[in-house]
Coordinates of C-alpha atoms in Angstrom, one line a residue:
M13 CA 0.4 15.9 8.9
L14 CA -0.2 18.9 6.7
A15 CA -2.7 17.0 4.6
F16 CA -4.7 16.1 7.8
L17 CA -4.7 19.7 9.0
K18 CA -5.9 20.9 5.5
Q19 CA -8.7 18.2 5.7
F20 CA -9.6 19.2 9.2
F21 CA -9.8 23.0 8.7
T22 CA -10.8 23.5 5.0
W23 CA -13.5 22.2 2.8
W24 CA -12.0 23.2 -0.6
N25 CA -9.1 20.7 -0.4
G26 CA -10.9 17.5 -1.1
Q27 CA -13.2 16.0 1.6
T28 CA -13.7 17.1 5.2
L29 CA -13.6 14.7 8.1
G30 CA -17.4 14.7 8.2
T31 CA -17.6 13.8 4.6
R32 CA -15.0 11.1 5.0
F33 CA -16.9 9.6 7.9
H34 CA -20.3 9.7 6.1
T35 CA -18.6 8.1 3.0
W36 CA -17.1 5.4 5.1
R37 CA -20.4 4.7 6.9
K38 CA -23.0 5.0 4.1
G39 CA -21.2 5.5 0.8
V40 CA -21.2 3.0 -2.0
R41 CA -18.6 3.8 -4.7
V42 CA -20.3 4.2 -8.1
G43 CA -17.4 5.2 -10.3
E44 CA -14.6 7.6 -11.2
D45 CA -14.3 10.1 -14.0
E46 CA -11.2 10.8 -16.1
A47 CA -10.1 13.7 -13.8
G48 CA -9.9 11.4 -10.8
N49 CA -13.1 12.6 -9.1
V50 CA -14.9 9.7 -7.3
Y51 CA -18.7 9.4 -7.1
Y52 CA -20.7 7.8 -4.3
Q53 CA -24.3 7.1 -3.4
G54 CA -26.0 5.9 -0.2
G55 CA -28.8 6.8 2.2
T56 CA -31.8 8.9 1.3
D57 CA -32.5 12.6 1.2
S58 CA -35.7 14.4 2.4
E59 CA -37.5 13.6 -0.9
G60 CA -36.8 9.9 -0.6
R61 CA -34.2 9.8 -3.4
T62 CA -30.8 8.2 -3.0
R63 CA -28.1 10.7 -1.9
R64 CA -25.3 11.2 -4.4
W65 CA -22.0 13.0 -3.8
V66 CA -18.6 13.5 -5.3
I67 CA -15.1 13.5 -3.7
Y68 CA -13.0 15.8 -5.8
K69 CA -9.4 15.0 -6.6
G70 CA -7.6 18.2 -5.5
E71 CA -9.5 21.4 -5.2
S72 CA -13.3 21.4 -5.1
D73 CA -14.7 22.9 -8.3
G74 CA -18.2 22.1 -9.4
S75 CA -17.3 22.8 -13.1
A76 CA -14.9 19.9 -12.9
I77 CA -17.7 17.4 -13.2
P78 CA -18.2 16.1 -16.8
P79 CA -21.8 16.3 -18.3
G80 CA -22.6 12.7 -17.9
W81 CA -21.8 12.6 -14.2
H82 CA -23.5 16.0 -13.7
G83 CA -26.8 14.5 -15.0
W84 CA -26.4 11.5 -12.7
M85 CA -25.6 13.7 -9.7
H86 CA -28.8 15.7 -10.2
H87 CA -31.0 12.6 -10.7
R88 CA -31.6 13.3 -14.4
T89 CA -30.7 9.6 -15.0
D90 CA -30.5 6.6 -12.8
V91 CA -27.7 5.0 -14.8
S92 CA -24.3 6.3 -14.0
P93 CA -21.7 6.9 -16.8
A94 CA -19.6 4.1 -15.3
Q95 CA -22.4 1.6 -15.9
E96 CA -23.3 2.9 -19.4
L97 CA -21.5 2.3 -22.7
Y98 CA -21.4 5.7 -24.2
V99 CA -19.3 6.5 -27.3
A100 CA -18.9 10.2 -28.1
A101 CA -19.5 11.3 -31.7
D102 CA -16.5 12.4 -33.8
W103 CA -17.5 16.0 -33.6
Q104 CA -17.8 16.1 -29.8
K105 CA -15.0 17.6 -27.8
P106 CA -13.9 16.1 -24.4
H107 CA -14.9 18.0 -21.3

């Protein structure tokens, strides 16, 4: 019951009921990152591009999105990190 009330009255504890309904109605799951955040796409925005959004695991924090997913969210690339085979170089640190 507490989880439902948090979801109903706050936006920073995961998704709101409006986001849950929109995700259920139009969302197509694209992938999940190592932190447990789940990424969706569906519908179109005012510019005719596919809408993309993330459901955070736990508290909403924009800096919790890894660089690959950030690029996908902002339409820098059409290929999501879940569909791409990317191997980090030895010198690269994890997010």
